[in-house]
Short mmCIF file of C-alpha atoms in Angstrom, two decimals:
data_model
loop_
_atom_site.label_atom_id
_atom_site.label_comp_id
_atom_site.label_asym_id
_atom_site.label_seq_id
_atom_site.Cartn_x
_atom_site.Cartn_y
_atom_site.Cartn_z
CA MET G 1 -39.81 -43.49 26.69
CA LYS G 2 -38.74 -40.49 28.90
CA ASN G 3 -35.30 -41.84 29.41
CA ASN G 4 -34.91 -42.38 25.50
CA GLU G 5 -36.06 -38.60 24.70
CA ARG G 6 -33.41 -37.62 27.16
CA SER G 7 -30.80 -39.55 25.92
CA LYS G 8 -31.76 -38.28 22.49
CA SER G 9 -31.38 -34.52 23.62
CA ALA G 10 -28.02 -35.19 25.31
CA VAL G 11 -26.78 -36.59 21.90
CA PHE G 12 -27.98 -33.75 20.13
CA LEU G 13 -26.23 -31.33 22.81
CA ILE G 14 -22.97 -32.93 22.78
CA GLU G 15 -23.30 -32.92 19.08
CA PHE G 16 -24.06 -29.44 18.88
CA LEU G 17 -21.16 -28.60 21.20
CA ILE G 18 -18.93 -30.48 18.85
CA THR G 19 -19.93 -28.30 15.95
CA LEU G 20 -19.51 -25.09 17.97
CA ALA G 21 -16.16 -26.30 18.99
CA VAL G 22 -15.13 -26.66 15.13
CA PHE G 23 -16.59 -23.65 14.43
CA SER G 24 -14.85 -21.60 16.92
CA LEU G 25 -11.68 -23.00 15.72
CA ALA G 26 -12.36 -22.48 12.36
CA CYS G 27 -13.05 -18.55 13.32
CA VAL G 28 -9.83 -18.42 14.90
CA VAL G 29 -8.16 -19.70 11.76
CA ALA G 30 -10.33 -17.38 9.81
CA LEU G 31 -9.85 -14.28 12.16
CA ARG G 32 -5.94 -14.89 11.83
CA LEU G 33 -6.17 -15.07 8.04
CA TYR G 34 -7.95 -11.73 7.87
CA ALA G 35 -5.32 -10.24 10.01
CA LYS G 36 -2.69 -11.48 7.87
CA ALA G 37 -4.06 -10.58 4.52
CA ASP G 38 -4.52 -7.17 6.12
CA SER G 39 -1.02 -6.80 7.22
CA LEU G 40 0.29 -7.93 3.58
CA GLN G 41 -1.80 -5.42 2.04
CA ASP G 42 -0.30 -2.76 4.35
CA ASN G 43 3.09 -3.90 3.75
CA ALA G 44 2.56 -4.24 0.07
CA LEU G 45 1.23 -0.54 -0.37
CA ARG G 46 4.11 0.72 1.97
CA THR G 47 6.43 -1.29 0.04
CA ASP G 48 5.21 0.49 -3.23
CA CYS G 49 5.23 3.71 -1.87
CA ALA G 50 8.72 3.66 -0.55
CA SER G 51 9.69 2.31 -3.75
CA THR G 52 8.23 5.38 -5.60
CA ILE G 53 10.08 7.88 -3.16
CA ALA G 54 13.22 6.07 -3.54
CA ALA G 55 13.24 6.37 -7.03
CA THR G 56 11.83 9.94 -6.77
CA VAL G 57 14.93 10.93 -4.82
CA ALA G 58 17.54 8.93 -6.87
CA GLN G 59 16.31 10.85 -10.28
CA GLU G 60 16.76 14.12 -7.96
CA LEU G 61 19.71 13.41 -7.06
CA PHE G 62 21.06 12.36 -10.48
CA LEU G 63 19.91 15.55 -11.94
CA SER G 64 21.78 17.52 -9.00
CA GLY G 65 24.57 15.48 -9.39
CA GLU G 66 25.66 17.34 -12.97
CA ASP G 67 27.69 19.78 -10.86
CA GLU G 68 29.14 19.68 -7.27
CA GLN G 69 27.28 22.88 -6.59
CA THR G 70 23.75 21.90 -7.22
CA LEU G 71 24.52 18.28 -5.56
CA ALA G 72 25.75 20.05 -2.26
CA ASP G 73 22.51 22.42 -2.38
CA TYR G 74 20.44 19.71 -2.73
CA CYS G 75 22.09 17.75 0.19
CA ALA G 76 21.89 21.22 2.15
CA ALA G 77 18.19 21.27 1.61
CA ALA G 78 17.85 17.80 3.50
CA GLN G 79 18.27 17.56 7.01
CA SER G 80 21.47 16.33 7.96
CA VAL G 81 21.47 12.63 9.85
CA SER G 82 24.22 10.17 11.19
CA ASP G 83 23.84 8.09 7.89
CA GLY G 84 23.55 11.00 5.55
CA TYR G 85 20.84 13.36 4.72
CA SER G 86 17.24 12.80 5.43
CA LEU G 87 14.08 13.81 3.71
CA TYR G 88 10.12 13.61 4.55
CA PHE G 89 7.54 12.45 2.22
CA SER G 90 3.78 12.37 2.79
CA ASP G 91 1.35 8.98 1.95
CA SER G 92 1.34 10.32 -1.55
CA CYS G 93 4.77 10.70 -2.19
CA THR G 94 5.24 14.60 -2.04
CA ARG G 95 7.91 16.14 -0.05
CA CYS G 96 6.49 17.65 3.34
CA GLY G 97 7.71 18.76 6.59
CA GLN G 98 8.53 16.38 9.35
CA SER G 99 5.21 16.77 11.17
CA GLU G 100 2.93 15.65 8.33
CA ALA G 101 5.45 13.14 7.27
CA ALA G 102 4.08 9.30 6.57
CA TYR G 103 7.99 8.38 5.37
CA MET G 104 11.09 9.30 5.81
CA ALA G 105 14.28 8.95 3.32
CA VAL G 106 17.73 8.72 4.26
CA PHE G 107 20.27 9.14 1.24
CA SER G 108 24.04 8.95 1.45
CA VAL G 109 25.87 10.25 -1.89
CA GLU G 110 29.62 9.92 -2.85
CA ARG G 111 31.76 10.01 -5.74
CA THR G 112 33.87 6.70 -6.57
CA GLU G 113 37.71 7.10 -5.48
CA GLY G 114 39.75 7.68 -8.68
CA SER G 115 36.37 7.97 -11.03
CA PRO G 116 34.53 10.89 -9.75
CA ALA G 117 32.27 10.76 -13.02
CA LEU G 118 30.50 8.02 -10.94
CA LEU G 119 28.00 9.05 -8.04
CA ASN G 120 26.76 6.25 -5.81
CA THR G 121 23.78 6.75 -3.79
CA GLU G 122 22.00 4.42 -1.25
CA ILE G 123 18.65 5.53 -0.44
CA SER G 124 16.85 3.72 2.80
CA VAL G 125 12.86 4.55 3.21
CA TYR G 126 11.14 4.10 6.68
CA ALA G 127 8.01 4.39 7.80
CA VAL G 128 7.40 7.51 9.84
CA GLN G 129 6.14 5.52 13.20
CA SER G 130 9.62 4.42 12.96
CA ALA G 131 11.32 7.60 11.49
CA LEU G 132 12.56 8.80 15.05
CA SER G 133 13.94 5.41 15.94
CA ALA G 134 15.35 5.30 12.29
CA GLN G 135 18.93 6.00 13.52
CA LEU G 136 18.50 2.61 16.14
CA ASN G 137 18.93 0.28 13.29
CA ASP G 138 15.09 -0.29 12.40
CA GLU G 139 14.25 -2.11 9.45
CA PRO G 140 13.62 0.35 6.28
CA VAL G 141 10.58 -0.58 4.39
CA TYR G 142 12.86 -0.43 1.24
CA THR G 143 16.56 0.45 0.07
CA LEU G 144 17.94 1.21 -3.14
CA THR G 145 21.44 1.51 -4.23
CA ALA G 146 21.89 3.14 -7.38
CA ALA G 147 25.10 4.71 -9.47
CA ARG G 148 25.08 7.33 -12.29
CA TYR G 149 27.94 7.89 -14.75
CA TYR G 150 28.49 11.46 -15.96
CA PRO G 151 30.74 11.37 -18.87
CA GLN G 152 31.22 15.18 -19.27
CA MET G 153 33.30 14.80 -16.01
CA GLU G 154 35.22 12.11 -17.28
CA VAL G 155 35.95 14.66 -19.83
CA GLU G 156 36.57 17.59 -17.59
CA GLN G 157 39.06 15.60 -15.61
CA MET O 1 -38.44 -31.70 37.47
CA GLN O 2 -37.81 -33.58 34.32
CA ARG O 3 -40.07 -30.84 32.75
CA LYS O 4 -37.99 -27.92 34.20
CA SER O 5 -34.84 -29.87 33.34
CA SER O 6 -36.07 -30.24 29.43
CA GLY O 7 -37.12 -26.69 29.38
CA PHE O 8 -33.58 -25.44 30.61
CA ASP O 9 -31.81 -28.15 27.96
CA THR O 10 -34.06 -25.92 25.33
CA ILE O 11 -32.82 -22.59 26.44
CA VAL O 12 -29.38 -23.64 26.29
CA VAL O 13 -29.51 -25.04 23.01
CA MET O 14 -31.23 -22.17 21.52
CA THR O 15 -28.96 -19.61 23.28
CA LEU O 16 -25.72 -21.56 21.66
CA MET O 17 -27.78 -21.48 18.47
CA CYS O 18 -28.10 -17.74 18.67
CA ALA O 19 -24.74 -17.53 19.46
CA PHE O 20 -23.71 -19.64 16.60
CA ILE O 21 -26.08 -17.64 14.24
CA VAL O 22 -24.70 -14.04 15.30
CA ILE O 23 -21.11 -15.18 15.36
CA SER O 24 -21.37 -16.77 11.77
CA LEU O 25 -22.83 -13.33 10.73
CA LEU O 26 -19.77 -11.35 12.17
CA LEU O 27 -17.78 -13.39 10.62
CA VAL O 28 -19.06 -13.29 7.29
CA ALA O 29 -19.80 -9.58 7.46
CA THR O 30 -16.18 -9.04 8.80
CA GLY O 31 -14.68 -11.25 5.68
CA ALA O 32 -16.53 -9.22 3.33
CA ASN O 33 -15.60 -5.93 4.48
CA LEU O 34 -12.07 -6.68 4.51
CA TYR O 35 -12.25 -8.56 0.84
CA ARG O 36 -14.01 -5.49 -0.22
CA ALA O 37 -11.10 -2.95 1.22
CA GLN O 38 -8.09 -5.00 0.00
CA ARG O 39 -9.97 -5.36 -3.51
CA GLU O 40 -10.42 -1.38 -3.50
CA SER O 41 -6.79 -1.09 -2.27
CA SER O 42 -5.28 -3.57 -4.68
CA GLN O 43 -7.45 -2.12 -7.67
CA SER O 44 -6.24 1.35 -6.47
CA ASP O 45 -2.75 0.36 -6.37
CA TYR O 46 -2.87 -1.23 -9.72
CA GLU O 47 -3.97 1.88 -11.41
CA LEU O 48 -1.29 4.08 -9.82
CA ARG O 49 1.54 1.59 -10.18
CA THR O 50 0.33 0.79 -13.98
CA ALA O 51 0.25 4.62 -14.78
CA LEU O 52 3.76 5.61 -12.90
CA ALA O 53 5.36 2.26 -14.27
CA TYR O 54 4.17 3.13 -17.98
CA VAL O 55 5.23 6.78 -18.14
CA SER O 56 8.60 6.20 -16.25
CA ASN O 57 9.74 3.34 -18.57
CA ARG O 58 8.58 5.48 -21.29
CA VAL O 59 10.67 8.41 -20.33
CA ARG O 60 13.47 6.49 -19.38
CA GLN O 61 13.60 4.58 -23.02
CA SER O 62 13.06 7.79 -24.82
CA ARG O 63 16.29 8.39 -26.90
CA GLU O 64 15.01 11.89 -28.36
CA GLU O 65 14.12 15.01 -26.13
CA MET O 66 10.35 14.34 -24.78
CA THR O 67 8.22 17.65 -25.25
CA LEU O 68 4.97 19.01 -23.46
CA ILE O 69 2.08 20.13 -25.63
CA GLU O 70 -1.56 21.32 -24.92
CA GLN O 71 -3.89 20.62 -27.92
CA GLN O 72 -7.70 20.79 -27.47
CA ASP O 73 -7.69 21.01 -23.69
CA VAL O 74 -5.65 17.93 -23.13
CA GLN O 75 -1.90 18.14 -21.95
CA ALA O 76 0.37 15.57 -23.52
CA LEU O 77 3.47 14.39 -22.92
CA VAL O 78 5.04 13.75 -26.50
CA PHE O 79 8.16 11.45 -27.39
CA PRO O 80 9.56 11.52 -30.90
CA GLU O 81 11.44 8.56 -32.76
CA GLN O 82 12.91 8.05 -36.06
CA ILE O 83 11.63 4.81 -37.92
CA GLY O 84 13.12 4.16 -41.25
CA GLY O 85 13.83 7.57 -41.89
CA GLU O 86 10.49 8.81 -40.98
CA GLU O 87 9.45 10.59 -37.54
CA TYR O 88 6.92 9.33 -35.56
CA LEU O 89 5.53 10.37 -32.36
CA THR O 90 3.81 8.77 -29.26
CA TYR O 91 1.84 10.98 -27.15
CA ILE O 92 0.90 10.20 -23.69
CA TYR O 93 -2.23 11.90 -21.84
CA PHE O 94 -5.07 11.67 -19.65
CA TYR O 95 -8.50 11.55 -21.73
CA ASN O 96 -11.82 10.79 -20.44
CA GLY O 97 -10.82 9.39 -17.29
CA THR O 98 -8.01 7.05 -18.56
CA LEU O 99 -4.42 7.16 -19.36
CA ASN O 100 -4.00 6.89 -23.11
CA GLU O 101 -1.22 6.33 -25.68
CA LEU O 102 -1.47 7.65 -29.21
CA PHE O 103 1.44 6.60 -31.70
CA THR O 104 1.39 8.75 -35.05
CA ARG O 105 3.11 10.17 -37.84
CA SER O 106 4.49 13.72 -37.21
CA ASP O 107 2.71 15.19 -39.48
CA SER O 108 -0.78 13.82 -38.42
CA GLU O 109 -2.78 15.89 -36.24
CA PHE O 110 -3.23 15.02 -32.58
CA THR O 111 -6.53 13.39 -32.07
CA PRO O 112 -7.33 12.67 -28.22
CA GLN O 113 -10.34 10.08 -29.10
CA LEU O 114 -8.13 7.82 -31.27
CA GLY O 115 -5.49 7.06 -28.55
CA GLN O 116 -5.48 3.63 -27.10
CA SER O 117 -6.27 3.08 -23.28
CA ILE O 118 -3.98 2.15 -20.78
CA THR O 119 -5.54 2.27 -17.48
CA GLN O 120 -8.49 3.85 -15.68
CA LEU O 121 -7.57 6.90 -13.55
CA GLY O 122 -9.27 9.73 -11.35
CA ALA O 123 -6.61 12.46 -12.63
CA PHE O 124 -3.27 12.59 -14.22
CA GLY O 125 -0.73 15.85 -14.27
CA PHE O 126 2.75 16.45 -15.06
CA SER O 127 5.18 19.33 -14.90
CA VAL O 128 8.88 19.77 -15.87
CA GLU O 129 11.00 22.05 -14.23
CA ASN O 130 15.15 22.05 -14.47
CA GLY O 131 15.07 18.88 -16.17
CA LEU O 132 12.74 17.05 -13.74
CA LEU O 133 9.37 15.79 -14.81
CA THR O 134 7.05 15.24 -12.04
CA VAL O 135 3.96 13.21 -12.48
CA ASN O 136 1.24 13.38 -10.21
CA VAL O 137 -1.43 10.36 -10.38
CA SER O 138 -4.68 9.75 -8.73
CA SER O 139 -6.26 6.79 -8.61
CA THR O 140 -10.26 6.41 -9.36
CA SER O 141 -10.66 5.92 -5.66
CA GLY O 142 -8.92 9.14 -5.14
CA GLN O 143 -5.16 7.96 -3.78
CA THR O 144 -2.64 9.91 -5.22
CA ARG O 145 1.02 9.05 -5.86
CA THR O 146 3.86 11.39 -7.29
CA LEU O 147 7.15 10.54 -8.99
CA SER O 148 9.94 12.41 -10.25
CA LEU O 149 11.72 11.66 -13.22
CA TYR O 150 14.86 12.60 -14.80
CA ALA O 151 13.89 14.01 -18.15
CA GLY O 152 17.26 14.97 -19.43
#
């Protein structure tokens, strides 16, 4: 009778340990999924903010591109880097200093050869933790390539 | 001796059971917190994105020059357009915690209460400087975003 009870207890313990093992496995999977979801969410927010910043820079550049002097002034107000010019933005996508920055937008701007009325720009937005190493080919969060045509410049030509 | 062994088994099983319950609760709490945080974040992002995408598309598709007005303590962006020889106006403004659109004939009075709600927002502001429209949007949870648009 006692042996029978001990055997039952051992079977229960084994059963319980198996349940725990399955539960632990499910925990690991769930935690990994939580971490993945969190990282995807962060990434989505960063990309969204970066696309807003790129759109803002493009719009400012296109407005400045109406004449050479304004464009030169706009570029002069930005910090010169090896790939072009850089501007710093906070996490609410407003312009700020380097110390408060959450994003760095690096842009290059050039007129198409033979058709100066066409202004081309490429804007890459980096998350600021990688801003200092942005020149070491860190992946940008978002890149926007855009062009704008100024018909009045063609007429002036 | 057998009694001691049986007592030890019970303690082990009870300990494991307690650990199981505590870890289960922690897992559920962590999951719930994460789900709530993500829901809030995506709701906030949805509000900001909807407002900015709506305003930027409206500005870009406008063929006639947009104006800014302030009537009845409400600031509005006004987009005129000609339909069948008649002039109509589209007002975009923030009223009662929502971004609204009102489409009327140009001779009708601006009545903010009649607008159609686009999305809920915490705040919505804009300014025009040197042909650049700057739109500031805050979500209901307080996140803010700024977009500049070429309004020439």
